Tab-separated table of C-alpha atoms and ligand atoms in Angstrom:
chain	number	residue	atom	x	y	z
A	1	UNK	CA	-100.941	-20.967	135.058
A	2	UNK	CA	-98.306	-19.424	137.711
A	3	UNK	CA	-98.015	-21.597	140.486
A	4	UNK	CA	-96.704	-21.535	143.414
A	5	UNK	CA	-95.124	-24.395	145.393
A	6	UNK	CA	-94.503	-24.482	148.824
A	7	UNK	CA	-92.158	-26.537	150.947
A	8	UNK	CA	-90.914	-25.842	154.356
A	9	UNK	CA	-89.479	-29.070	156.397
A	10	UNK	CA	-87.859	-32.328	155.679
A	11	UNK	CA	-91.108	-34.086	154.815
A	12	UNK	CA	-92.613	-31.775	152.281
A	13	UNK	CA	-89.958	-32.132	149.992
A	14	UNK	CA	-91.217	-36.230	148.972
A	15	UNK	CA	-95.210	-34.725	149.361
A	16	UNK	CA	-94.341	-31.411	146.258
A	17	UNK	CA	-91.694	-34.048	144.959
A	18	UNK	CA	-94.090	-35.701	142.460
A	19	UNK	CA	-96.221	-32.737	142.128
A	20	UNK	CA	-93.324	-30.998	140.154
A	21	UNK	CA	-92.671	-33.713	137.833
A	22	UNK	CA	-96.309	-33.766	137.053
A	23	UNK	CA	-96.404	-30.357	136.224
A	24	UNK	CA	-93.017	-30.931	134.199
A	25	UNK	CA	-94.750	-33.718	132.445
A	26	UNK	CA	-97.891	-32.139	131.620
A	27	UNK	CA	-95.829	-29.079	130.083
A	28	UNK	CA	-93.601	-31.647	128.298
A	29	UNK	CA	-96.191	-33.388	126.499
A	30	UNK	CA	-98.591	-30.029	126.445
A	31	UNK	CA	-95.896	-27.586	125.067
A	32	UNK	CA	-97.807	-24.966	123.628
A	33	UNK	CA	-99.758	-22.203	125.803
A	34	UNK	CA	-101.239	-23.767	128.295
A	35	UNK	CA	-98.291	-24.952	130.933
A	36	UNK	CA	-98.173	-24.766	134.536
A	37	UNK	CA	-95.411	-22.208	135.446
A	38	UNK	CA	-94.693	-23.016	138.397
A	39	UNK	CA	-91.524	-21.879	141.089
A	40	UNK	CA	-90.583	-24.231	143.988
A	41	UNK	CA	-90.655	-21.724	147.132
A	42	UNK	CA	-88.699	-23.312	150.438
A	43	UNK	CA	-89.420	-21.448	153.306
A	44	UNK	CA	-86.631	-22.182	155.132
A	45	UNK	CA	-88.218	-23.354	158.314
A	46	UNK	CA	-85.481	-26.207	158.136
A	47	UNK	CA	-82.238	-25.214	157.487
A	48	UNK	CA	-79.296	-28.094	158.593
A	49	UNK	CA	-78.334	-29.661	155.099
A	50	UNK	CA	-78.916	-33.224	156.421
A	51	UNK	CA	-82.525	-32.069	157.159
A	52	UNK	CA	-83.142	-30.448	153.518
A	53	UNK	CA	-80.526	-29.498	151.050
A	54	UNK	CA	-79.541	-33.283	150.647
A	55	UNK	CA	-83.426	-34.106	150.335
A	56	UNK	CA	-83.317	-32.730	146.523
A	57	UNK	CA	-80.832	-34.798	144.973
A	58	UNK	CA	-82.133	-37.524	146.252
A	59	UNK	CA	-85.666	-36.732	145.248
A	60	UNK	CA	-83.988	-35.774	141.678
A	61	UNK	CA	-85.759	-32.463	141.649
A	62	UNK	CA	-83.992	-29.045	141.032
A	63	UNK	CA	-83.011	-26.909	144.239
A	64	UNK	CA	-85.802	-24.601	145.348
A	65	UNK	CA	-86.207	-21.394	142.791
A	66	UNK	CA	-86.831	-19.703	146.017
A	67	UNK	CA	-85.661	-19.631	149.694
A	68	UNK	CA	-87.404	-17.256	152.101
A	69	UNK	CA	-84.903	-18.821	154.783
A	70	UNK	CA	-86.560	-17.929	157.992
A	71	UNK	CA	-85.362	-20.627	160.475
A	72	UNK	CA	-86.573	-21.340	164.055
A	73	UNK	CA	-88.820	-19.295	166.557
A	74	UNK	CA	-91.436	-19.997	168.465
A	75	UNK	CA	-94.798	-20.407	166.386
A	76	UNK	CA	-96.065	-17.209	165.920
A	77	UNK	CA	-92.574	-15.628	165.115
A	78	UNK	CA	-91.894	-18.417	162.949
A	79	UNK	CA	-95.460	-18.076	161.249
A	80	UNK	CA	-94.954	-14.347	161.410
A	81	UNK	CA	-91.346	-13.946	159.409
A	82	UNK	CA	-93.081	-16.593	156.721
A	83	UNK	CA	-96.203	-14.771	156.181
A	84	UNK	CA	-94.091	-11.394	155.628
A	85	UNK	CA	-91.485	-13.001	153.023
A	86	UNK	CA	-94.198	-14.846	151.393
A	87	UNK	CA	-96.691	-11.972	151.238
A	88	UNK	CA	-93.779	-10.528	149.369
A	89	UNK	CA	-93.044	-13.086	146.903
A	90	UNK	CA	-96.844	-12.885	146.334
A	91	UNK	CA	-97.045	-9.067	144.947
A	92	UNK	CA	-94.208	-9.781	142.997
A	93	UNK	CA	-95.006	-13.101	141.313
A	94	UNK	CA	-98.524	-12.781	141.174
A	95	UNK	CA	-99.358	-16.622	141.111
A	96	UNK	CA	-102.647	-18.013	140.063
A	97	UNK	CA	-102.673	-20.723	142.040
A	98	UNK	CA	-100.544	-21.818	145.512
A	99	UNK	CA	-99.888	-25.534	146.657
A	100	UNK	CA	-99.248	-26.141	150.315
A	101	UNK	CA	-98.671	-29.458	151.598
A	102	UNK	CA	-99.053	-31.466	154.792
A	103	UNK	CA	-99.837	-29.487	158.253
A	104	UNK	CA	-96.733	-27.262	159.108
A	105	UNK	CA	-96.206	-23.986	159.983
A	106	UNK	CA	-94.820	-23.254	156.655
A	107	UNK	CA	-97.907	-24.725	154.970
A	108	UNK	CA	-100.639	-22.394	157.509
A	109	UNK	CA	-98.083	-19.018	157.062
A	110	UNK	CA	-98.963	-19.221	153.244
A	111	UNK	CA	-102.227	-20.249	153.365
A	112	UNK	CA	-103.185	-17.130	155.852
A	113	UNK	CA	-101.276	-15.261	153.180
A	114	UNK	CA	-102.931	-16.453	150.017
A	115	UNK	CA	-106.415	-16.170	151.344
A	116	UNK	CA	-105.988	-12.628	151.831
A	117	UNK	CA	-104.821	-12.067	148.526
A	118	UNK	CA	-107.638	-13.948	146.896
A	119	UNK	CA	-105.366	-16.500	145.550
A	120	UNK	CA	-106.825	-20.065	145.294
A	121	UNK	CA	-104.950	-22.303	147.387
A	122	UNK	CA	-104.650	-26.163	146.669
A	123	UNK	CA	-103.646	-28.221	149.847
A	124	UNK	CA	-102.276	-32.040	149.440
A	125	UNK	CA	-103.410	-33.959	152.486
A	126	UNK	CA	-106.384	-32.011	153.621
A	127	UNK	CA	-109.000	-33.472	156.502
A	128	UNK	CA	-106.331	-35.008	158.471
A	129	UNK	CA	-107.482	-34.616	161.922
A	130	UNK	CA	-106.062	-36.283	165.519
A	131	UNK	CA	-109.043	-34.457	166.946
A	132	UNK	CA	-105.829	-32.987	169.565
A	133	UNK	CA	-105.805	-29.393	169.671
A	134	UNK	CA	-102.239	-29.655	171.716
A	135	UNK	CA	-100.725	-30.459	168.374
A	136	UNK	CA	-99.556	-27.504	166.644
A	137	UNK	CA	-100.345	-29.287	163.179
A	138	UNK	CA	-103.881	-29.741	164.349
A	139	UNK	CA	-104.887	-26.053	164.648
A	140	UNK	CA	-102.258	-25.767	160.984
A	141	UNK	CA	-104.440	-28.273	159.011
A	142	UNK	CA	-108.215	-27.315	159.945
A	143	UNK	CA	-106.919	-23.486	159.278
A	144	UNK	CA	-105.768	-24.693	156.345
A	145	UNK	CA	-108.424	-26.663	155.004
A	146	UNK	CA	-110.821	-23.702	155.859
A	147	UNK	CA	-109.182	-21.689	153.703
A	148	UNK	CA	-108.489	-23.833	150.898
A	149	UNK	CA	-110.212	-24.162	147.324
A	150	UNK	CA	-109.076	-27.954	146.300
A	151	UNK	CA	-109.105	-29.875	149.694
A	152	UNK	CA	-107.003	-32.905	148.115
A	153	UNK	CA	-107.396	-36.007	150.449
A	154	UNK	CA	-105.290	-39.658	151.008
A	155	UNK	CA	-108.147	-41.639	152.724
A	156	UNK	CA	-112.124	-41.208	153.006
A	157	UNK	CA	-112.173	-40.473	156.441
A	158	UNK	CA	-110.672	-37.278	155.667
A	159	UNK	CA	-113.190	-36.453	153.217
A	160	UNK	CA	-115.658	-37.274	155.872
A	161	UNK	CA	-113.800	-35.098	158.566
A	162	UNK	CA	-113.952	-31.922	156.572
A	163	UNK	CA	-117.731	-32.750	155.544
A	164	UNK	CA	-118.152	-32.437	159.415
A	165	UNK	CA	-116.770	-29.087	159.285
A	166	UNK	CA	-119.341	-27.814	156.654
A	167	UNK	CA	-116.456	-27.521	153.812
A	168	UNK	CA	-118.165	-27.714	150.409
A	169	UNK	CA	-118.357	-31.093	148.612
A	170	UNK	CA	-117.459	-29.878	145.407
A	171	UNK	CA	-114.000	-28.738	146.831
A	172	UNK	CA	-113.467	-32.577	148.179
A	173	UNK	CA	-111.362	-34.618	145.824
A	174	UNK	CA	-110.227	-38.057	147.144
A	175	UNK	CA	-106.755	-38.761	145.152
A	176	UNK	CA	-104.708	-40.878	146.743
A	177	UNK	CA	-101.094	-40.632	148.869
A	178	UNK	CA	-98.891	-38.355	147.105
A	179	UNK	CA	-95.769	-39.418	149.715
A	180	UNK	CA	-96.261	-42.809	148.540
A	181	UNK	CA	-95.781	-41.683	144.635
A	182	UNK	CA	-92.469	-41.126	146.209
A	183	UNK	CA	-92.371	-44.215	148.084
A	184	UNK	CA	-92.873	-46.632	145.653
A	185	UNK	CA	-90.880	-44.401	142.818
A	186	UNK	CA	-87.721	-44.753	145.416
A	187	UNK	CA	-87.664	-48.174	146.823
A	188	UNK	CA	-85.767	-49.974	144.060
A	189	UNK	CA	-83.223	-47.070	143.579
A	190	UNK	CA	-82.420	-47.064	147.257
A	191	UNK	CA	-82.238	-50.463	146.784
A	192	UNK	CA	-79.302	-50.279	144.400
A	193	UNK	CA	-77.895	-47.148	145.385
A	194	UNK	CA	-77.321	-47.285	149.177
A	195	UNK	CA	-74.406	-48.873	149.935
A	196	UNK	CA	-73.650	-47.564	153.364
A	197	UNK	CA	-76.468	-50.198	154.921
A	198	UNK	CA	-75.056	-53.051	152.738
A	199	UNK	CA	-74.607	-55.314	155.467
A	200	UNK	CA	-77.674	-54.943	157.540
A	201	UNK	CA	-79.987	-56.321	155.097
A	202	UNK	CA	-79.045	-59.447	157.127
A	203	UNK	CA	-79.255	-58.181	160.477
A	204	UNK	CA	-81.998	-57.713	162.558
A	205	UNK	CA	-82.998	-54.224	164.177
A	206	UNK	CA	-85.254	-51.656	165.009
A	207	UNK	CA	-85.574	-47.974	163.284
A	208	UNK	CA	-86.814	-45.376	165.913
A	209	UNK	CA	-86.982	-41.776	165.293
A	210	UNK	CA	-88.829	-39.235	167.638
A	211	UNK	CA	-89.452	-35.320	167.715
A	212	UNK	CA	-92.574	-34.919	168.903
A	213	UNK	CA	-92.846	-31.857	171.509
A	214	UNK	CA	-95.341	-33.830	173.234
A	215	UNK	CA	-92.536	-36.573	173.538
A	216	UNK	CA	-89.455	-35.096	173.683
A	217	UNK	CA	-89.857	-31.737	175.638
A	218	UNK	CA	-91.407	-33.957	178.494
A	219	UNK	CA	-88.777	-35.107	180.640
A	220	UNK	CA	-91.139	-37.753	182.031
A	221	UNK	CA	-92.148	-38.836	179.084
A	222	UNK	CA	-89.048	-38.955	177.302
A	223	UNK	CA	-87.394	-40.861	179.718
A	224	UNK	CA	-90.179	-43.516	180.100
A	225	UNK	CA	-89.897	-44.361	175.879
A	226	UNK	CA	-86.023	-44.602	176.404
A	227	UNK	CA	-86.407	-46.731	179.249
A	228	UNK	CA	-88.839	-48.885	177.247
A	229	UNK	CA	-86.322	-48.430	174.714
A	230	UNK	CA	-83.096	-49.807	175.877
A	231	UNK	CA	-85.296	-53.115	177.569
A	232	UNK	CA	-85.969	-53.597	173.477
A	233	UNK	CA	-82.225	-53.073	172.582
A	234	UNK	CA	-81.775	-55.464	175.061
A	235	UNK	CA	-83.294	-58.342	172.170
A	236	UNK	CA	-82.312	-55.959	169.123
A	237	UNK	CA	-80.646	-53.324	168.292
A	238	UNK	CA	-81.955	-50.145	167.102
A	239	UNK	CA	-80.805	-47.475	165.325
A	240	UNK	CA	-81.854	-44.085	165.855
A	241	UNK	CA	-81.579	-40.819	163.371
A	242	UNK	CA	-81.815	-38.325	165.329
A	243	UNK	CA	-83.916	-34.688	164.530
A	244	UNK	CA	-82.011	-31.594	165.843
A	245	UNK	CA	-84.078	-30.466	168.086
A	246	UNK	CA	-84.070	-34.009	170.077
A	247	UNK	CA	-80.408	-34.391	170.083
A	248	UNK	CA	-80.208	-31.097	171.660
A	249	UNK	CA	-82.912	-32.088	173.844
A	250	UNK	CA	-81.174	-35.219	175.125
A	251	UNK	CA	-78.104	-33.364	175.755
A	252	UNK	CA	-79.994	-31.187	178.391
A	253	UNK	CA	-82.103	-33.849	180.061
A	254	UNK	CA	-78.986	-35.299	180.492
A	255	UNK	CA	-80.020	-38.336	178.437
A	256	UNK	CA	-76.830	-38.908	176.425
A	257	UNK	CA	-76.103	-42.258	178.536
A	258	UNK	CA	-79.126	-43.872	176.689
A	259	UNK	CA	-77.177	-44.016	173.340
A	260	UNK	CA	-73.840	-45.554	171.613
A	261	UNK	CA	-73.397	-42.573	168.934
A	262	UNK	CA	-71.087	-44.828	166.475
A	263	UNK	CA	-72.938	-47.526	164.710
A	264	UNK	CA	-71.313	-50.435	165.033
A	265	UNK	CA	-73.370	-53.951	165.595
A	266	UNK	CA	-72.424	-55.950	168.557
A	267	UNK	CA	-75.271	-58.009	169.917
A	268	UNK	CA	-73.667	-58.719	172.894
A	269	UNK	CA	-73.383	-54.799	173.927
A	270	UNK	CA	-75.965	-54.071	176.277
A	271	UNK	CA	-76.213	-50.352	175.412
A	272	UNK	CA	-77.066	-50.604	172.189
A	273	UNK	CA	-79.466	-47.722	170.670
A	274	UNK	CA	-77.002	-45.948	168.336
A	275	UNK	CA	-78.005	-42.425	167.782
A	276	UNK	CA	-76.703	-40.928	164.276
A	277	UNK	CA	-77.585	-37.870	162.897
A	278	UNK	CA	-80.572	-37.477	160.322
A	279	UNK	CA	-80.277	-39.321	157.127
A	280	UNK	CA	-80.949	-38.762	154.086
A	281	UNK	CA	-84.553	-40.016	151.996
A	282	UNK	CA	-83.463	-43.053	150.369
A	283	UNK	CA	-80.810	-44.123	153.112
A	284	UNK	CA	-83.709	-43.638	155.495
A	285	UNK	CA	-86.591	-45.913	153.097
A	286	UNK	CA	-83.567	-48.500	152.649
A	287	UNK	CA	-83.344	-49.337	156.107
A	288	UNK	CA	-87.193	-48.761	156.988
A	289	UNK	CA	-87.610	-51.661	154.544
A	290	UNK	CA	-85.341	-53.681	155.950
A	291	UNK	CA	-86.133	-53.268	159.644
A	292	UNK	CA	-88.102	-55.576	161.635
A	293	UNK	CA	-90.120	-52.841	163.404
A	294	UNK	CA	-90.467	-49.104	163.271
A	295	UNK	CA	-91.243	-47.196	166.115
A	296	UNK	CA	-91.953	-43.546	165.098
A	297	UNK	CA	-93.944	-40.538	166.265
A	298	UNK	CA	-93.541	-39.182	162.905
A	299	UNK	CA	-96.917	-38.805	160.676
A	300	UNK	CA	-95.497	-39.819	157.310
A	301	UNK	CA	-93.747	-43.051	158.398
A	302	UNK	CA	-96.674	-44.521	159.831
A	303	UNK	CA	-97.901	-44.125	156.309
A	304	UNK	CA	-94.918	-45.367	154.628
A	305	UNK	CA	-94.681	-48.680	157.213
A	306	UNK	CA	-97.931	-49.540	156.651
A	307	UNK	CA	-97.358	-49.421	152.711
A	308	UNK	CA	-93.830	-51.191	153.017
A	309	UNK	CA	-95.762	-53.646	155.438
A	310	UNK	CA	-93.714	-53.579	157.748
A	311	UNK	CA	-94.932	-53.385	161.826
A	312	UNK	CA	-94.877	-49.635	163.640
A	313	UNK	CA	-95.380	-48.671	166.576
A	314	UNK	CA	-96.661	-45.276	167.003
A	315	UNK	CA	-95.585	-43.460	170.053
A	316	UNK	CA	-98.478	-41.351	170.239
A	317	UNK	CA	-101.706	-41.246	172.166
A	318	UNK	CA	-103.707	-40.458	168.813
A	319	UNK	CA	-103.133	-40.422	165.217
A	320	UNK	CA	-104.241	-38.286	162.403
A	321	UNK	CA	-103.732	-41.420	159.710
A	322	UNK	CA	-106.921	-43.892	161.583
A	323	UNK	CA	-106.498	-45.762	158.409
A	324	UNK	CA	-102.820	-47.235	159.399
A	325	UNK	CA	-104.058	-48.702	162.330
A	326	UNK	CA	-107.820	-49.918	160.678
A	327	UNK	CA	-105.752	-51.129	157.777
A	328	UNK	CA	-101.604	-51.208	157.824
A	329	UNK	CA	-99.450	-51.909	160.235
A	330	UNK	CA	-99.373	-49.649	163.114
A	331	UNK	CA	-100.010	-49.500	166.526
A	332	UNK	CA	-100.649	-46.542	169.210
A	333	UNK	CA	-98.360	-47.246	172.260
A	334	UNK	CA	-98.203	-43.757	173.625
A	335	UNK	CA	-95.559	-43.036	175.929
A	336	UNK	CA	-96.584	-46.017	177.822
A	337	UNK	CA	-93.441	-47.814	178.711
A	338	UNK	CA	-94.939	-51.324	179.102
A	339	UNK	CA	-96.958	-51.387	176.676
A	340	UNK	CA	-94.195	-50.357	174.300
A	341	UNK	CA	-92.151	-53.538	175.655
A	342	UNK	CA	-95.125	-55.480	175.366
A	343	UNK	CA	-95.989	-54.685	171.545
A	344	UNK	CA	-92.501	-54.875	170.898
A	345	UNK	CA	-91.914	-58.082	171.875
A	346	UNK	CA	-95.250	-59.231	170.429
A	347	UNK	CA	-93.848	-58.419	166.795
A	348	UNK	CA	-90.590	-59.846	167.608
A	349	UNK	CA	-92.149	-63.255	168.502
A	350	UNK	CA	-94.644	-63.401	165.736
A	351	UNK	CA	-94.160	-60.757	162.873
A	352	UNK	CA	-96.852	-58.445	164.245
A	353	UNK	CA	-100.024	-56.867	162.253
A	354	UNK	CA	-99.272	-56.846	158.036
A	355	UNK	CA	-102.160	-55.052	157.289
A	356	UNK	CA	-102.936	-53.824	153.250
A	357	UNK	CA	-102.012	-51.088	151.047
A	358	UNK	CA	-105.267	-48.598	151.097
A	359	UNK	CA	-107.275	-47.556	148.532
A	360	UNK	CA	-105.753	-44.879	145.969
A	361	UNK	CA	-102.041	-45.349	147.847
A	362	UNK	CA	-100.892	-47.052	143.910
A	363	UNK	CA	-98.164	-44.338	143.553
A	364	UNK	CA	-100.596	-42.448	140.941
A	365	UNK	CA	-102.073	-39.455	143.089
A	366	UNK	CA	-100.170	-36.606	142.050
A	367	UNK	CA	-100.832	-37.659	138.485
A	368	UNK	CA	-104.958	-37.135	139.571
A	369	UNK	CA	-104.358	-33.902	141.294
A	370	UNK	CA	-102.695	-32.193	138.219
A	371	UNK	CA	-105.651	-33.422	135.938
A	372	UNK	CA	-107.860	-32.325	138.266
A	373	UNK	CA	-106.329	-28.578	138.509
A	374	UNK	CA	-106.421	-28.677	134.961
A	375	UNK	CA	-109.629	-29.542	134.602
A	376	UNK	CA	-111.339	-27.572	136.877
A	377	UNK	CA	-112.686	-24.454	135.747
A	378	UNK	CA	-111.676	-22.747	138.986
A	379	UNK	CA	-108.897	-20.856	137.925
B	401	UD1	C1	-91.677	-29.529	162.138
B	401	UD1	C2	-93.204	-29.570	162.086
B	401	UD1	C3	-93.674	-30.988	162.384
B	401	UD1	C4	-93.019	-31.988	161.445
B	401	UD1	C5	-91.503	-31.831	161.516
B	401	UD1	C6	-90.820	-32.732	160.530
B	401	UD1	C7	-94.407	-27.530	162.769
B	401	UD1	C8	-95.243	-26.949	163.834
B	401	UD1	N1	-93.808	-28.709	163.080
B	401	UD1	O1	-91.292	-29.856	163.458
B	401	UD1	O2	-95.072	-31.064	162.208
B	401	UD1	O3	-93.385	-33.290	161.816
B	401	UD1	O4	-91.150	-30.461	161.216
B	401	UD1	O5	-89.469	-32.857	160.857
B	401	UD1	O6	-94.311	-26.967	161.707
B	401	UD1	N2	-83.783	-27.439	163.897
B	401	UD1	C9	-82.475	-27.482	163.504
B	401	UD1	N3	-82.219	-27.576	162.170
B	401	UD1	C10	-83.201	-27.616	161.243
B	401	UD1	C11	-84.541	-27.553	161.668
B	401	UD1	C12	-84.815	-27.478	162.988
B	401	UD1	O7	-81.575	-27.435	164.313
B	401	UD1	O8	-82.895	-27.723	160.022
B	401	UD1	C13	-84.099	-27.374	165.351
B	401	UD1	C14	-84.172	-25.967	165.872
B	401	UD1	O9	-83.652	-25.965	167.152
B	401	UD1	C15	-85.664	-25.687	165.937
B	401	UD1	C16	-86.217	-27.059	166.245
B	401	UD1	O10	-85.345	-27.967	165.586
B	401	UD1	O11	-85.990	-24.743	166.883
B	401	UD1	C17	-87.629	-27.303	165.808
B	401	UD1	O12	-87.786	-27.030	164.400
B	401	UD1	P1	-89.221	-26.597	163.857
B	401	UD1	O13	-89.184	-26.387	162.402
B	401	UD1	O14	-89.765	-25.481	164.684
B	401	UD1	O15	-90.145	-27.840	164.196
B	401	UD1	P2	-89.889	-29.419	164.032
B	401	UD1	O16	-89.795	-30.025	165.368
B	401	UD1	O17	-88.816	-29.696	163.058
C-alpha cells in the first residue's frame, strides 16, 4: 500500500509521529508483501528550524522523504502553491492512500487535491468543530472531513458532529488521541534528557504561548491579554516561547516593553514575562509538566494539559476540544482581561480544575488506526 503522509506545521509532526512507527512496525513484524510504503511529505508551510527541522530528532523519526517547501502567503496563495506541488507529487507517486492530519492549510491543500484524483484520504482528528467560521481551521476541517474516506476521531462528540453533517457512519471510527501517543511516549525522556530547565523543576511559573490571528493581529485584544498578563507576572513568572509571526507582531504594535527577552528568574523583577524563541517538543512538554498553569490559545496543548493534569487557561472565546473543559483541565477566558486575572489567581490559590484523562487518550490510537486501514477492505 503507497501511502502518503502529510505534515505541514510544528504540530503535525507529534500527530504523523506515531503513525510512521506504526506503519514501520506493522512492516517489521509483516515483512513479506503486504507493507505500507509509505513517504513522509512536509509541505513546507513552516520553515524556521526551531519551528520544524528540530521537531524530528526529537520525535526520533527520519527527516521528511519530501519537502514541497512553499512557505507563507495569505490563505489561498498558500493553499494554492500546496495544491500545485502536491498535485505533482501525486501523478508521480501514485499513492493508494493519503493521511492528513489536524485542520491546517497544509492538511485542506491535499485533501482538495486527493479528492480530485480519486485517492482515498484518511484524516486523524476529524469532527473537530468550534462551530466559528472566523477560524481558518474551521472552514479546513469540515472541508476536510467532507472529503475524507476514514474520518478518524479523539472524542465522541466529534463523531457526533460529523453525524450532524450527514457523513456516513461506516466512515466514523472513534480511536483515540494520536498527539497523546506522543505525549505519554515523551514525558519520561524529556524528563531525563532536558537539562536546560534543570533548575525550574523547583520554581514556580506560568507557560504562555499565543498565535492566534484572532489574538494577536488585534491590537485591542492583544494588549488587553498582556495587560492581564504582566498583573499575573506580578505573583509568578511566566515564560513565553514565542511563534514567529507574534514576535514580529509585538515588534509592530510596539509591544516589546511587555517582555524581559533573557530568562533569568528574579521574583522581585516586576517585568517579568520572558519571551524566548520557540522551543523545541520535549523542552516544551518538560516545562508544560512542570508549570503551575498554562495559558495557551493553541489547540493541541489544551489537549496535552488536560492529560498532564495540569490547569489551562484557554484564551479563546470557543474551543474545538469541548471535552477539555467537560473533562480536563481547561478553562475559556477569552481575551477578557479580568477574567484572565481572576482564573489565574483562582488556580494559584487552590490548584484549579484536575479533571481526567478521556476515554481512548491511553497512548494506543495510532496503533487502532493502522489496524483499522489494514483491515478495511476500502483500499
Ligand atoms: C498555522 C495554522 C494554525 C496552527 C499553527 C501552529 C493554518 C491556517 N494555521 O498557523 O492552525 O495552530 O500553524 O503553529 O494553517 N512564520 C515564520 N516561520 C515559520 C512559520 C511561520 O516566520 O516557520 C511566520 C510567517 O510570517 C508566516 C506566519 O508566521 O506568515 C504565519 O504562518 P502560517 O503557517 O501562515 O500560520 P500559523 O500562524 O503558523
Amino acid at each position: 500500500m503507497k501511502v502518503l503522509c502529510v505534515v505541514g506545521v510544528r504540530p503535525n509532526f507529534m500527530k504523523i509521529a506515531p503513525i510512521i512507527n506504526e506503519m514501520d512496525k506493522y512492516n517489521f513484524a509483516y515483512s513479506r508483501k503486504e507493507v505500507f510504503e509509505y513517504l513522509l511529505v512536509h509541505t513546507g508551510q513552516h520553515y524556521d528550524d526551531n519551528m520544524s527541522n528540530y521537531f524530528f530528532k526529537d520525535l526520533q523519526i527520519p527527516p521528511p522523504d519530501i519537502y514541497l517547501g512553499v512557505g507563507s502567503g495569505t490563505h489561498a496563495e498558500q493553499t494554492a502553491k500546496i495544491m500545485i506541488k502536491f498535485e505533482k507529487l501525486c501523478f508521480q507517486k501514485k499513492p493508494d492512500l493519503v493521511i492528513v492530519v489536524g485542520d491546517v492549510n497544509s492538511t485542506l491543500a491535499c485533501s482538495i487535491v486527493s479528492a480530485k484524483l480519486l485517492i482515498p484520504i484518511a484524516h486523524i482528528e476529524a469532527g473537530l468543530r468550534s462551530f466559528d467560521r472566523t477560524m481558518p481551521e474551521e472552514i479546513n476541517r469540515r472541508i476536510t472531513d467532507s472529503l475524507s474516506e476514514y474520518l478518524f476521531t479523539t472524542c465522541l462528540d466529534a463523531n457526533e458532529n460529523l453525524r450532524n453533517e450527514g457523513l456516513i457512519e461506516n466512515k466514523i471510527y472513534f480511536v483515540g488521541n494520536v498527539m497523546i501517543d506522543t505525549l505519554f511516549k515523551f514525558k519520561k525522556i524529556a524528563k531525563s534528557k532536558v537539562k536546560r530547565f534543570n533548575k525550574f523543576k523547583t520554581l514556580k511559573y506560568g507557560l504562555l504561548t499565543l498565535h492566534r490571528p484572532s489574538n494577536v493581529d488585534n491590537k485591542t485584544n492583544c494588549q488587553k491579554i498582556f495587560e492581564a498578563l504582566i498583573e499575573i507576572s506580578k505573583e509568578i513568572p511566566i515564560i513565553f516561547p514565542a511563534h514567529p509571526r507574534t514576535q514580529k507582531i509585538i515588534d509592530e504594535f510596539g509591544f516589546s516593553h511587555f517582555f524581559q527577552k533573557k530568562l533569568i528568574f528574579n521574583l522581585n523583577q516586576i517585568k517579568n514575562i520572558y519571551m524566548i524563541p520557540p522551543l523545541s517538543y520535549l523542552e516544551f512538554i518538560y516545562l508544560m509538566d512542570n508549570a503551575k498553569l498554562v495559558l495557551t490559545d493553541s489547540g493541541g496543548i489544551q489537549e496535552e494539559t488536560t492529560v498532564l493534569g495540569i490547569p489551562c487557561l484557554t484564551l479563546r472565546e470557543n474551543t474545538e476540544r469541548p471535552i477539555t473543559i467537560k473533562e480536563g483541565t481547561n478553562i475559556l477566558v477569552g481575551s477578557n482581561k479580568d477574567k484572565i486575572i481572576k482564573e489565574s489567581f483562582k488556580i494559584l490559590n487552590d490548584r484549579g480544575k484536575t479533571g481526567k484523562i478521556p476515554e481512548l487518550w491511553d497512548g494506543k490510537a495510532s496503533q487502532r488506526i493502522i489496524e483499522i486501514i489494514k483491515m478495511s477492505n476500502r483500499i
